[in-house]
mmCIF file with all atom_site columns, C-alpha atoms in Angstrom:
data_model
loop_
_atom_site.group_PDB
_atom_site.id
_atom_site.type_symbol
_atom_site.label_atom_id
_atom_site.label_alt_id
_atom_site.label_comp_id
_atom_site.label_asym_id
_atom_site.label_entity_id
_atom_site.label_seq_id
_atom_site.pdbx_PDB_ins_code
_atom_site.Cartn_x
_atom_site.Cartn_y
_atom_site.Cartn_z
_atom_site.occupancy
_atom_site.B_iso_or_equiv
_atom_site.pdbx_formal_charge
_atom_site.auth_seq_id
_atom_site.auth_comp_id
_atom_site.auth_asym_id
_atom_site.auth_atom_id
_atom_site.pdbx_PDB_model_num
ATOM 1  C CA . UNK A 1 1  ? 104.866 108.719 139.855 1.00 76.00 ? 295 UNK A CA 1
ATOM 2  C CA . UNK A 1 2  ? 101.680 107.394 141.318 1.00 94.00 ? 296 UNK A CA 1
ATOM 3  C CA . UNK A 1 3  ? 98.690  106.545 139.227 1.00 98.00 ? 297 UNK A CA 1
ATOM 4  C CA . UNK A 1 4  ? 95.522  108.455 140.198 1.00 98.00 ? 298 UNK A CA 1
ATOM 5  C CA . UNK A 1 5  ? 91.864  107.929 139.291 1.00 98.00 ? 299 UNK A CA 1
ATOM 6  C CA . UNK A 1 6  ? 88.822  109.839 140.430 1.00 97.00 ? 300 UNK A CA 1
ATOM 7  C CA . UNK A 1 7  ? 85.104  108.943 140.544 1.00 97.00 ? 301 UNK A CA 1
ATOM 8  C CA . UNK A 1 8  ? 81.977  108.506 142.622 1.00 96.00 ? 302 UNK A CA 1
ATOM 9  C CA . UNK A 1 9  ? 81.830  105.883 145.267 1.00 96.00 ? 303 UNK A CA 1
ATOM 10 C CA . UNK A 1 10 ? 79.099  103.292 144.716 1.00 94.00 ? 304 UNK A CA 1
ATOM 11 C CA . UNK A 1 11 ? 78.722  99.799  146.254 1.00 95.00 ? 305 UNK A CA 1
ATOM 12 C CA . UNK A 1 12 ? 80.484  99.281  149.672 1.00 98.00 ? 306 UNK A CA 1
ATOM 13 C CA . UNK A 1 13 ? 81.880  95.753  149.902 1.00 98.00 ? 307 UNK A CA 1
ATOM 14 C CA . UNK A 1 14 ? 83.254  95.709  153.295 1.00 98.00 ? 308 UNK A CA 1
ATOM 15 C CA . UNK A 1 15 ? 84.545  98.068  156.081 1.00 97.00 ? 309 UNK A CA 1
ATOM 16 C CA . UNK A 1 16 ? 87.534  99.018  153.885 1.00 98.00 ? 310 UNK A CA 1
ATOM 17 C CA . UNK A 1 17 ? 86.496  98.249  150.309 1.00 98.00 ? 311 UNK A CA 1
ATOM 18 C CA . UNK A 1 18 ? 84.014  99.642  147.738 1.00 98.00 ? 312 UNK A CA 1
ATOM 19 C CA . UNK A 1 19 ? 83.335  100.091 144.030 1.00 98.00 ? 313 UNK A CA 1
ATOM 20 C CA . UNK A 1 20 ? 84.604  103.373 142.356 1.00 98.00 ? 314 UNK A CA 1
ATOM 21 C CA . UNK A 1 21 ? 82.799  104.505 139.282 1.00 98.00 ? 315 UNK A CA 1
ATOM 22 C CA . UNK A 1 22 ? 85.822  106.064 137.490 1.00 98.00 ? 316 UNK A CA 1
ATOM 23 C CA . UNK A 1 23 ? 85.139  109.313 135.721 1.00 96.00 ? 317 UNK A CA 1
ATOM 24 C CA . UNK A 1 24 ? 88.604  110.707 135.468 1.00 96.00 ? 318 UNK A CA 1
ATOM 25 C CA . UNK A 1 25 ? 92.170  109.314 134.960 1.00 97.00 ? 319 UNK A CA 1
ATOM 26 C CA . UNK A 1 26 ? 95.382  111.150 135.497 1.00 96.00 ? 320 UNK A CA 1
ATOM 27 C CA . UNK A 1 27 ? 97.169  111.836 132.173 1.00 95.00 ? 321 UNK A CA 1
ATOM 28 C CA . UNK A 1 28 ? 100.302 109.626 132.221 1.00 95.00 ? 322 UNK A CA 1
ATOM 29 C CA . UNK A 1 29 ? 99.002  106.838 134.394 1.00 98.00 ? 323 UNK A CA 1
ATOM 30 C CA . UNK A 1 30 ? 101.111 103.723 133.836 1.00 97.00 ? 324 UNK A CA 1
ATOM 31 C CA . UNK A 1 31 ? 98.065  101.355 133.934 1.00 97.00 ? 325 UNK A CA 1
ATOM 32 C CA . UNK A 1 32 ? 94.680  101.189 132.405 1.00 97.00 ? 326 UNK A CA 1
ATOM 33 C CA . UNK A 1 33 ? 91.516  101.483 134.619 1.00 98.00 ? 327 UNK A CA 1
ATOM 34 C CA . UNK A 1 34 ? 88.078  100.341 133.830 1.00 98.00 ? 328 UNK A CA 1
ATOM 35 C CA . UNK A 1 35 ? 84.884  102.472 134.394 1.00 98.00 ? 329 UNK A CA 1
ATOM 36 C CA . UNK A 1 36 ? 84.223  100.524 137.659 1.00 98.00 ? 330 UNK A CA 1
ATOM 37 C CA . UNK A 1 37 ? 87.062  99.426  139.774 1.00 99.00 ? 331 UNK A CA 1
ATOM 38 C CA . UNK A 1 38 ? 86.944  97.647  143.197 1.00 99.00 ? 332 UNK A CA 1
ATOM 39 C CA . UNK A 1 39 ? 89.143  99.438  145.678 1.00 99.00 ? 333 UNK A CA 1
ATOM 40 C CA . UNK A 1 40 ? 90.575  98.322  149.007 1.00 98.00 ? 334 UNK A CA 1
ATOM 41 C CA . UNK A 1 41 ? 91.615  101.319 151.150 1.00 98.00 ? 335 UNK A CA 1
ATOM 42 C CA . UNK A 1 42 ? 95.127  101.236 152.483 1.00 97.00 ? 336 UNK A CA 1
ATOM 43 C CA . UNK A 1 43 ? 95.013  104.652 154.011 1.00 95.00 ? 337 UNK A CA 1
ATOM 44 C CA . UNK A 1 44 ? 92.453  107.462 153.895 1.00 94.00 ? 338 UNK A CA 1
ATOM 45 C CA . UNK A 1 45 ? 91.553  111.039 154.412 1.00 91.00 ? 339 UNK A CA 1
ATOM 46 C CA . UNK A 1 46 ? 87.728  110.729 154.586 1.00 92.00 ? 340 UNK A CA 1
ATOM 47 C CA . UNK A 1 47 ? 85.699  113.104 156.592 1.00 87.00 ? 341 UNK A CA 1
ATOM 48 C CA . UNK A 1 48 ? 83.660  111.331 159.351 1.00 86.00 ? 342 UNK A CA 1
ATOM 49 C CA . UNK A 1 49 ? 85.883  108.177 159.366 1.00 91.00 ? 343 UNK A CA 1
ATOM 50 C CA . UNK A 1 50 ? 87.893  107.302 162.470 1.00 91.00 ? 344 UNK A CA 1
ATOM 51 C CA . UNK A 1 51 ? 91.653  107.791 162.023 1.00 89.00 ? 345 UNK A CA 1
ATOM 52 C CA . UNK A 1 52 ? 92.015  104.112 163.238 1.00 92.00 ? 346 UNK A CA 1
ATOM 53 C CA . UNK A 1 53 ? 90.937  101.956 160.360 1.00 93.00 ? 347 UNK A CA 1
ATOM 54 C CA . UNK A 1 54 ? 90.288  99.117  162.676 1.00 94.00 ? 348 UNK A CA 1
ATOM 55 C CA . UNK A 1 55 ? 87.267  101.106 163.946 1.00 95.00 ? 349 UNK A CA 1
ATOM 56 C CA . UNK A 1 56 ? 85.646  101.359 160.525 1.00 96.00 ? 350 UNK A CA 1
ATOM 57 C CA . UNK A 1 57 ? 82.465  99.800  159.792 1.00 96.00 ? 351 UNK A CA 1
ATOM 58 C CA . UNK A 1 58 ? 80.622  99.038  156.514 1.00 97.00 ? 352 UNK A CA 1
ATOM 59 C CA . UNK A 1 59 ? 77.895  101.564 157.515 1.00 96.00 ? 353 UNK A CA 1
ATOM 60 C CA . UNK A 1 60 ? 80.395  104.337 158.213 1.00 96.00 ? 354 UNK A CA 1
ATOM 61 C CA . UNK A 1 61 ? 82.166  103.707 154.973 1.00 97.00 ? 355 UNK A CA 1
ATOM 62 C CA . UNK A 1 62 ? 78.759  103.845 153.096 1.00 96.00 ? 356 UNK A CA 1
ATOM 63 C CA . UNK A 1 63 ? 78.100  107.257 154.737 1.00 95.00 ? 357 UNK A CA 1
ATOM 64 C CA . UNK A 1 64 ? 81.479  108.639 153.689 1.00 95.00 ? 358 UNK A CA 1
ATOM 65 C CA . UNK A 1 65 ? 81.973  107.223 150.123 1.00 96.00 ? 359 UNK A CA 1
ATOM 66 C CA . UNK A 1 66 ? 78.516  106.689 148.475 1.00 95.00 ? 360 UNK A CA 1
ATOM 67 C CA . UNK A 1 67 ? 77.893  109.377 145.871 1.00 91.00 ? 361 UNK A CA 1
ATOM 68 C CA . UNK A 1 68 ? 81.016  111.227 147.006 1.00 94.00 ? 362 UNK A CA 1
ATOM 69 C CA . UNK A 1 69 ? 83.601  112.396 144.543 1.00 95.00 ? 363 UNK A CA 1
ATOM 70 C CA . UNK A 1 70 ? 86.770  110.509 145.439 1.00 97.00 ? 364 UNK A CA 1
ATOM 71 C CA . UNK A 1 71 ? 90.510  110.446 144.653 1.00 97.00 ? 365 UNK A CA 1
ATOM 72 C CA . UNK A 1 72 ? 92.368  107.102 144.637 1.00 98.00 ? 366 UNK A CA 1
ATOM 73 C CA . UNK A 1 73 ? 96.209  107.220 144.624 1.00 97.00 ? 367 UNK A CA 1
ATOM 74 C CA . UNK A 1 74 ? 96.789  103.696 143.311 1.00 98.00 ? 368 UNK A CA 1
ATOM 75 C CA . UNK A 1 75 ? 99.487  101.604 145.160 1.00 98.00 ? 369 UNK A CA 1
ATOM 76 C CA . UNK A 1 76 ? 98.982  98.351  143.223 1.00 98.00 ? 370 UNK A CA 1
ATOM 77 C CA . UNK A 1 77 ? 96.447  95.783  141.935 1.00 97.00 ? 371 UNK A CA 1
ATOM 78 C CA . UNK A 1 78 ? 96.403  92.492  143.755 1.00 97.00 ? 372 UNK A CA 1
ATOM 79 C CA . UNK A 1 79 ? 96.223  89.100  142.235 1.00 97.00 ? 373 UNK A CA 1
ATOM 80 C CA . UNK A 1 80 ? 92.349  89.126  142.104 1.00 97.00 ? 374 UNK A CA 1
ATOM 81 C CA . UNK A 1 81 ? 92.261  92.533  140.232 1.00 97.00 ? 375 UNK A CA 1
ATOM 82 C CA . UNK A 1 82 ? 91.206  94.663  143.202 1.00 98.00 ? 376 UNK A CA 1
ATOM 83 C CA . UNK A 1 83 ? 93.085  98.053  143.500 1.00 99.00 ? 377 UNK A CA 1
ATOM 84 C CA . UNK A 1 84 ? 94.918  98.949  146.691 1.00 98.00 ? 378 UNK A CA 1
ATOM 85 C CA . UNK A 1 85 ? 95.376  102.592 147.487 1.00 98.00 ? 379 UNK A CA 1
ATOM 86 C CA . UNK A 1 86 ? 94.964  105.837 149.488 1.00 97.00 ? 380 UNK A CA 1
ATOM 87 C CA . UNK A 1 87 ? 91.433  107.263 149.134 1.00 97.00 ? 381 UNK A CA 1
ATOM 88 C CA . UNK A 1 88 ? 90.316  110.868 149.839 1.00 96.00 ? 382 UNK A CA 1
ATOM 89 C CA . UNK A 1 89 ? 87.390  113.119 149.165 1.00 92.00 ? 383 UNK A CA 1
ATOM 90 C CA . UNK A 1 90 ? 88.244  115.256 146.125 1.00 86.00 ? 384 UNK A CA 1
ATOM 91 C CA . UNK A 1 91 ? 87.335  118.763 145.570 1.00 70.00 ? 385 UNK A CA 1
ATOM 92 C CA . UNK A 1 92 ? 84.856  119.119 142.658 1.00 53.00 ? 386 UNK A CA 1
ATOM 93 C CA . UNK A 1 93 ? 86.301  120.549 139.562 1.00 51.00 ? 387 UNK A CA 1
ATOM 94 C CA . UNK A 1 94 ? 89.834  120.800 141.022 1.00 53.00 ? 388 UNK A CA 1
ATOM 95 C CA . UNK A 1 95 ? 90.237  116.977 141.306 1.00 54.00 ? 389 UNK A CA 1
#
């Protein structure tokens, strides 16, 4: 079962990474997650973002994730502590 966290996007770090202010954690997650997690996007379903991730820019990512309620399906944590995962906009209240 995949670990899932939800929260609001804050600081965009690059064309495919940002800080997630974690507000919700799925019951039964295998790992613990802090209130602020750096996330590198491995795949995404984000309105306004091109399907081809090589076309992404930091500015486009800012428009899509800043203050948006997001779902992150965690694949793993890299050696530097950054989460890698699938990110999508999440429906308010329904997660």
